[in-house]
Amino acid sequence: MSADILLEVRGLRTVFDTRAGQVCAVDGVDVTVNRGECLGIVGESGSGKSVTFASVMGLVRVPGRIEAGEIVFDGIDLRKLSAKKMQAMRGRDIAMTMQDALTALNPALTVGEQLAEMLAAHADDLPPGRMARRAAIRARAIEMLTRVGIPSAGERLGQYPHEFSGGMRQRIMIALALAAKPRLLIADEPTTALDVTIQAQVLELISALRAEFGMSVVLITHDLGVVAQHCDRVMVMYAGQVVEEGPTAQVIRQPRHPYTQGLLASIPRPARRGQPIRPIQGQVPELVNLPPQCRFLERCPLADDACRHPIDMRPAGPERRARCIRITTPDIEKGLSHDI
Amino acid sequence: MTLTRLLERLLQLIPVLLGVSVIVFVMMALTPGDPIQIMIGDQIVTAEQEAQMRRDIGLDRPMVERFFVFLGNAIQFDFGQSFYHRRPVADVILERLPATIELTIVAMLIALVTAIPLGVLAAVRKNSIFDRIATVGGLLGVSLPGFWFGILLLMLFAVHLNILPVAGRINYGISQGITPYTHFLLIDTLLNGRLDAFRNALAHIILPAVTLGLPMTAILMRVTRTAMLEVLRTDYVTFAQAKGLSRQRILWRHALKNALIPTVSVAAIETGSLLGGNMIIETVFGWPGLGRLVVESIFVRNYPLVQAAVLLYAVIYVMLNFFADILYTILNPRVKL
Ligand SMILES: Nc1ncnc2c1ncn2[C@@H]1O[C@H](COP(=O)(O)OP(=O)(O)OP(=O)(O)O)[C@@H](O)[C@H]1O
Ligand code: SF4
Ligand SMILES: [Mg+2]
């Protein structure tokens, strides 16, 4: 493994046993996160983004389970770790923020309590003695809240999550995730629940903290615009698989996979003013008993009989890969480069 | 919760309590059997004397007037004379009340202390053997008649094993010389520094309290289990795991603190139903409380006492519901009154 790689996932397969059959939410996913980089993950709802990273955190719940794959974090195979050791890594080495801060924060505990327990669990440089320890934890909690932009943090430690605005809650969750200065932050749709101006602030905050702490960030989002602004590389997921990955600028300028092309064509952008927005037709297939063929087949404008067998990822340029038998550069994307 | 809001909630209780008084009054007025005849019993009285008695108690007045007299007296805790004891009803009730309250509280505590951990474990090990046994046990607990279970316990522990007393609250000899500061024996014995008496009182209360608390234990266990299962699925439990907190902390602090909200509210409301259970359990275990007094009074048609007791039960029940509401808001920071 290269020294630059922080997280490497190989052949991850996570399934849910349901009454309708086995739902294969993540099917053969590879992820590489380099040190210090920001990797964007995009894809429609239900494409397996959250389940992939819940698997990385070891937080898949019944009826779900990881069926196959290797998850290596900084040289450690996480799937082989004991529950105790995995617990020690969560929060301290790999942290996560969840899609909805309102439901992710415990409604019955104050923000101060939730920060304090996090610090107590992970900070090993606290002074001895109960009172000194308490004071140090409190000081650090205030410091964290202030850092993420919560005014008069000291007074607000005693408040409950519902007493904060949505944007503030998102910041609190980020403060919690970063309290132990992790090396990898998985930010699952940190802005979906927020309005536009707050979105920009929260993303700026994550970028600033990434630089400050020198950590890597996985940014899960629906929004290619966010990826274009904040991510070094991007990974596009569809129906439990990665369909395209590469450096952000290149993927956006020249999407190789018809699904990525569709995603790009479906967002309104100033450069295409006057042209109609074209949403991708059809729906994501049910992830139960999928036929052995390209998963995008029903929705793909380029599909033909050659696509009726399982498609592997294949090289699509320097540092790029895509899961399509026709690696194309269609003309619709010409001239749509950096203006997202 | 603000004080004004609390007062408002208290004021809302007034119409409820008024309604309860009407029901109790009408119920007693419609009960067959003439109270005067019961009072007279087999004494020989003239028609003139009988009419005089009727006037003395005010039974010759119209219903509505009698109701307001009843209400006015009830507010002053005056429920008339207990025919049987030849003392004011209020005195007799007050004398018996502490024993019942003590039994109820101990039953409640036993129920809470066993039900909550069992419910949590059943939820954590959902569908395990333990969960199944707890479920079946809980079902039996609610459906078995209390007196039957009580008699079973009596036969086992008091008769066969002979390690617990059969009836009563404390042995008469041991109870001598104890100053009744609170009228709760478990507390008074300790305040008097009489460990022997405390142990004796404890031995007396265990079987009735367990019997009385059994259905409550079963209910609370179910409520805790259901609430825990729901809470364990929430995002904040996942997030607590993602923070790297220990399993114990997540379970007993993050999850239980939320799951306890419904449990404690149900416990407060269900305490009211323990009052009903008291009548049977106190009779089975010879517990000198209000429940047994009411049963005895019904048999001897001591109506004023029954009337007062029923009113008292209703008031306690309403107050417990009020208390459950308050508790819910205290426990749940999201709800503001
Ligand atoms: N508990 C579960 N039981 C059954 N299936 C599940 C469960 N959780 C997830 N899945 C399946 O996994 C698929 C992927 O879910 P996931 O949450 O990873 O999607 P996502 O890409 O994060 O979508 P979104 O953008 O809506 O967050 C879902 O389509 C669903 O079918
Ligand atoms: S493999 Fe075929 S169906 Fe699949 S994306 Fe490529 S062209 Fe479309
Ligand atoms: Mg998701």
PDB file of C-alpha atoms in Angstrom, chain A residues 107-108, chain B residues 108 112 115-116 120 216 219-232 234 236 254-271 320-321 323-335:
ATOM      1  CA  PRO A 107     -32.520  15.019  22.307  1.00  0.00           C
ATOM      2  CA  ALA A 108     -32.309  14.203  26.006  1.00  0.00           C
TER       3      ALA A 108
ATOM      4  CA  MET B 108     -43.806   0.465  42.723  1.00  0.00           C
ATOM      5  CA  LEU B 112     -39.330  -0.243  38.562  1.00  0.00           C
ATOM      6  CA  ALA B 115     -38.749  -4.043  35.087  1.00  0.00           C
ATOM      7  CA  ILE B 116     -36.299  -1.495  33.700  1.00  0.00           C
ATOM      8  CA  VAL B 120     -33.491  -3.136  28.500  1.00  0.00           C
ATOM      9  CA  MET B 216     -46.942  -3.436  37.035  1.00  0.00           C
ATOM     10  CA  ILE B 219     -46.353  -3.762  32.003  1.00  0.00           C
ATOM     11  CA  LEU B 220     -43.305  -1.628  32.663  1.00  0.00           C
ATOM     12  CA  MET B 221     -41.024  -4.277  31.236  1.00  0.00           C
ATOM     13  CA  ARG B 222     -43.014  -4.280  28.009  1.00  0.00           C
ATOM     14  CA  VAL B 223     -43.016  -0.503  27.823  1.00  0.00           C
ATOM     15  CA  THR B 224     -39.266  -0.333  28.461  1.00  0.00           C
ATOM     16  CA  ARG B 225     -38.548  -3.028  25.893  1.00  0.00           C
ATOM     17  CA  THR B 226     -40.649  -1.366  23.206  1.00  0.00           C
ATOM     18  CA  ALA B 227     -39.234   2.074  23.917  1.00  0.00           C
ATOM     19  CA  MET B 228     -35.671   0.740  23.928  1.00  0.00           C
ATOM     20  CA  LEU B 229     -36.154  -1.084  20.629  1.00  0.00           C
ATOM     21  CA  GLU B 230     -37.391   2.121  19.096  1.00  0.00           C
ATOM     22  CA  VAL B 231     -34.574   4.185  20.552  1.00  0.00           C
ATOM     23  CA  LEU B 232     -31.877   1.701  19.539  1.00  0.00           C
ATOM     24  CA  THR B 234     -32.458   5.992  16.051  1.00  0.00           C
ATOM     25  CA  TYR B 236     -28.516   9.388  17.694  1.00  0.00           C
ATOM     26  CA  HIS B 254     -28.018   7.651  25.520  1.00  0.00           C
ATOM     27  CA  ALA B 255     -30.706   5.073  24.916  1.00  0.00           C
ATOM     28  CA  LEU B 256     -32.247   4.579  28.340  1.00  0.00           C
ATOM     29  CA  LYS B 257     -32.535   8.271  29.093  1.00  0.00           C
ATOM     30  CA  ASN B 258     -34.916   8.527  26.148  1.00  0.00           C
ATOM     31  CA  ALA B 259     -36.614   5.179  26.654  1.00  0.00           C
ATOM     32  CA  LEU B 260     -37.377   6.035  30.281  1.00  0.00           C
ATOM     33  CA  ILE B 261     -39.636   8.894  29.275  1.00  0.00           C
ATOM     34  CA  PRO B 262     -42.602   6.657  28.385  1.00  0.00           C
ATOM     35  CA  THR B 263     -41.724   4.140  31.104  1.00  0.00           C
ATOM     36  CA  VAL B 264     -41.830   6.637  33.923  1.00  0.00           C
ATOM     37  CA  SER B 265     -45.025   8.239  32.661  1.00  0.00           C
ATOM     38  CA  VAL B 266     -46.738   4.878  32.452  1.00  0.00           C
ATOM     39  CA  ALA B 267     -45.432   4.027  35.926  1.00  0.00           C
ATOM     40  CA  ALA B 268     -46.968   7.159  37.381  1.00  0.00           C
ATOM     41  CA  ILE B 269     -50.321   6.494  35.745  1.00  0.00           C
ATOM     42  CA  GLU B 270     -50.291   2.809  36.639  1.00  0.00           C
ATOM     43  CA  THR B 271     -49.711   3.598  40.286  1.00  0.00           C
ATOM     44  CA  LEU B 320     -51.254  10.826  39.563  1.00  0.00           C
ATOM     45  CA  ASN B 321     -52.178  11.531  35.977  1.00  0.00           C
ATOM     46  CA  PHE B 323     -48.087  14.147  38.080  1.00  0.00           C
ATOM     47  CA  ALA B 324     -47.327  11.842  35.135  1.00  0.00           C
ATOM     48  CA  ASP B 325     -47.787  14.789  32.768  1.00  0.00           C
ATOM     49  CA  ILE B 326     -45.451  16.941  34.783  1.00  0.00           C
ATOM     50  CA  LEU B 327     -42.894  14.151  34.957  1.00  0.00           C
ATOM     51  CA  TYR B 328     -43.076  13.677  31.216  1.00  0.00           C
ATOM     52  CA  THR B 329     -42.266  17.298  30.578  1.00  0.00           C
ATOM     53  CA  ILE B 330     -39.449  17.289  33.098  1.00  0.00           C
ATOM     54  CA  LEU B 331     -37.876  14.214  31.531  1.00  0.00           C
ATOM     55  CA  ASN B 332     -38.399  15.300  27.963  1.00  0.00           C
ATOM     56  CA  PRO B 333     -36.558  18.512  27.234  1.00  0.00           C
ATOM     57  CA  ARG B 334     -38.281  18.838  23.871  1.00  0.00           C
ATOM     58  CA  VAL B 335     -41.715  19.309  25.377  1.00  0.00           C
TER      59      VAL B 335
END
